[in-house]
Amino acid sequence: MDGLVSGSTVRVELGDKSYEIAIAPGSLDELGFPMAQLNLGNKVLVVSNPAIADYYAERALASLTNAGFTVFSHLIPAGEQHKTLDSIQTIYDCALEHRLERSSTLLALGGGVIGDMTGFAAATWLRGVNFVQVPTSLLAMVDASIGGKTGVNHPLGKNLIGAFHQPRLVLVDRQVLKTLPEREFRAGMAEVIKYGVIWDLELFKQLEKQTRLDRFEAVPPQLLNLILTRSCEAKAQVVSQDEKEAGLRAILNYGHTIGHAIESLTGYEQVIHGEAVAIGMVAASKIALKMGGWGQNWDQRQLALIEKAGLPTRIPSEVTIDSILESLQTDKKVKSGRVRFILPYFSNKTFNKERRGAGANAEITDRVSEDILREVLASLGAS
Amino acid sequence: MDGLVSGSTVRVELGDKSYEIAIAPGSLDELGFPMAQLNLGNKVLVVSNPAIADYYAERALASLTNAGFTVFSHLIPAGEQHKTLDSIQTIYDCALEHRLERSSTLLALGGGVIGDMTGFAAATWLRGVNFVQVPTSLLAMVDASIGGKTGVNHPLGKNLIGAFHQPRLVLVDRQVLKTLPEREFRAGMAEVIKYGVIWDLELFKQLEKQTRLDRFEAVPPQLLNLILTRSCEAKAQVVSQDEKEAGLRAILNYGHTIGHAIESLTGYEQVIHGEAVAIGMVAASKIALKMGGWGQNWDQRQLALIEKAGLPTRIPSEVTIDSILESLQTDKKVKSGRVRFILPYFSNKTFNKERRGAGANAEITDRVSEDILREVLASLGAS
Ligand SMILES: NC(=O)c1ccc[n+]([C@@H]2O[C@H](COP(=O)([O-])OP(=O)(O)OC[C@H]3O[C@@H](n4cnc5c(N)ncnc54)[C@H](O)[C@@H]3O)[C@@H](O)[C@H]2O)c1
Ligand SMILES: NC(=O)c1ccc[n+]([C@@H]2O[C@H](COP(=O)([O-])OP(=O)(O)OC[C@H]3O[C@@H](n4cnc5c(N)ncnc54)[C@H](O)[C@@H]3O)[C@@H](O)[C@H]2O)c1
Ligand SMILES: [Zn+2]
Ligand SMILES: [Zn+2]
């Protein structure tokens, strides 16, 4: 990508909707350059939250202004509880106030919450305006900012309202992770481990070599670079093969079936997304063990990685098994009333380098029996 | 289309999003059959308004139930003023209550208001569920139900919020027009005349032959059939060539630039959509005349047709020229601050059979001067 001093670029191949993920330290200050090459209209509305804006909005706005854009900004309070249609309306109001046009751009400067909302507003304002992602959390960098899933929560369920709307550019500057709360860094690491399990054995092994994965400072820049690049590659490859989640893309929901239930049942604050996914991966691994085709050793290796990242591995005891089963029924992952699980099924035999990228390391199934599910949930501490 | 006794079928070619418009009298009672062939999930949520539901919901629901679907229904009060995000939320709530899944279907039974809202809900619930259109107004049959534009109004502007989401099927049963208020019938006729002007000379001439076009009873069934079929064909052809309105599709906004301003300034009730379009076409024709490339005779022939359909041709006198100019600036059709007009430019020479379907009968331009605009608006009665 021209104009960015150094770094790597991952391309998301989606025909005329293809775009690049530019991964380069310090790139926040040069944001305007790659955007200027995209033939966007003049106006950019930067959406962020107050905390992130305090750290980074000035630099982003300066770079955009220098590149010749007319820039506006809009803040939404931090937190999953603000990922609502009401917040989207405030973006609409701002877009109207500044007379955004179809060629204008909505830019998300923030974590997955800001990214999902900004993307949904971009998908639906004037039936679609340009969208740029500048993810600031690890989770958003490796996952939420890529692939065009956008949306908000319904009072009774997460991400039930949304649209597919691909960004025109994703810009990843790992230096902003310095200010990310440690707990959020760990949460993002859950999605990284996910890619290691379902897609990229090499990434998995590199993570295993490292003694600590629980804070930004503990991870050497080179490893962090590898983490970002390979995770983005994994996500990009899956999305390119199945943009709208007709099949393969569902494997990215590894750990998310039970994860979403736990998030939802604990009100999205006590257990945050990545933590819930960590618990969900532990659960999926145990289910896979019970159903066969998955080795005790792999279950243990995954567990060790999750612990090394300082992530929870057990279900909060106040969450009941019945409430989880009930919650799974309202989840989007239900098909004809049956819950779909993503299960890892690699073993030393099938999980090898040759399989990397083939998507052969996870299986989508709706054949998990209620008995197995209850057993596993109980063993992980659900009441 | 199997299962429908008689009638014609128009195909909207959009690759794997292609679908059919089934035009057949009495087809409302057989709705379930063509839907059963579309590989939809079991659940169908029918969205309508109380007046239309009173007439037709029972028949639609019976047909769906007979075909094996599990059917729910949801009503939204009639009127453009209810085409809001708040109404969409009530559809979401209903979708959640009945646990709609990704394979489920939202079916719009109503005019353009119900169609646009139901489509937007279908576009955004679970990031997209199946959508079927059963238009009950003439305007919805020939225009709103085809092409996948969905959306709602912002308090400060019409259709500012929306998404593209193609239906899987459009089912047109002209018999339901019997109960359509006459004023609404005339409003729909405005869009029919539009196709005659910008796309289909043969349709234009057939309309000219008929002495009255201002009520359902005045139009012979055969002509009504021709009107429906050729209008749907025109819309289908334009949409197939340019789904997302990157270029050509904008010609369908003929009459809509000034039309939207008038609708908006009169609060969407005093002047309804089709009436506003009629006035807008008169205005566009006068602008084209002043700019050259359009003949006095064609201006008069269009005017005669509009009058024959009992549609207004003048701007309500309380609407000021300044307010129209101001309103045009917030309209979606603005590009880089300049207002885009669709102008007819056919003459006896260029407007001939060979050109039919070539899209050569209208021109998109942002070169209309403020002077000409003011002159034309004043000549049509704006103050
Ligand atoms: N669209 C997708 O494909 C996708 C994928 C995964 C997750 N998600 C969504 O993403 C959301 C979770 O994203 P998240 O984990 O980034 O949460 P988040 O956006 O809430 O960010 C977490 C917290 O970190 C703060 N923060 C972010 N970056 C910071 C920085 N550089 N410095 C200081 N503070 C910073 C935020 O203000 C927030 O308080 C969920 O809503 C989830 O549904 C979407
Ligand atoms: N999506 C698109 O491409 C597109 C195109 C054109 C217009 N539109 C939208 O469509 C809307 C206008 O549609 P409309 O003119 O159908 O208005 P509408 O939906 O409000 O219907 C007009 C009135 O007729 C009544 N009605 C409809 N069918 C009836 C029937 N068979 N019997 C008795 N009453 C009936 C309705 O209850 C309503 O009161 C506007 O909101 C406009 O923005 C959308
Ligand atoms: Zn996730
Ligand atoms: Zn119209």
PDB file of N, CA, C and O and ligand atoms in Angstrom, chain A residues 143 191 256 273 277, ligand 3:
ATOM      1  N   ASP A 143     -10.284  -9.549  13.846  1.00  0.00           N
ATOM      2  CA  ASP A 143     -11.564 -10.210  13.600  1.00  0.00           C
ATOM      3  C   ASP A 143     -12.661  -9.243  13.149  1.00  0.00           C
ATOM      4  O   ASP A 143     -13.045  -9.217  11.972  1.00  0.00           O
ATOM      5  N   GLU A 191      -9.548 -14.762  20.060  1.00  0.00           N
ATOM      6  CA  GLU A 191      -9.833 -14.957  18.633  1.00  0.00           C
ATOM      7  C   GLU A 191      -8.570 -15.412  17.898  1.00  0.00           C
ATOM      8  O   GLU A 191      -8.639 -16.184  16.938  1.00  0.00           O
ATOM      9  N   HIS A 256     -18.102 -19.681  19.729  1.00  0.00           N
ATOM     10  CA  HIS A 256     -19.085 -18.599  19.849  1.00  0.00           C
ATOM     11  C   HIS A 256     -20.486 -19.082  20.198  1.00  0.00           C
ATOM     12  O   HIS A 256     -21.312 -18.296  20.635  1.00  0.00           O
ATOM     13  N   HIS A 273     -16.784 -10.354  25.335  1.00  0.00           N
ATOM     14  CA  HIS A 273     -16.848 -11.240  24.169  1.00  0.00           C
ATOM     15  C   HIS A 273     -15.707 -12.266  24.097  1.00  0.00           C
ATOM     16  O   HIS A 273     -15.953 -13.470  24.038  1.00  0.00           O
ATOM     17  N   VAL A 277     -15.758 -16.291  24.398  1.00  0.00           N
ATOM     18  CA  VAL A 277     -15.294 -17.164  23.324  1.00  0.00           C
ATOM     19  C   VAL A 277     -14.278 -18.170  23.872  1.00  0.00           C
ATOM     20  O   VAL A 277     -14.275 -19.348  23.491  1.00  0.00           O
TER      21      VAL A 277
HETATM   22 ZN    ZN C   3     -15.765 -13.259  18.164  1.00  0.00          ZN
END
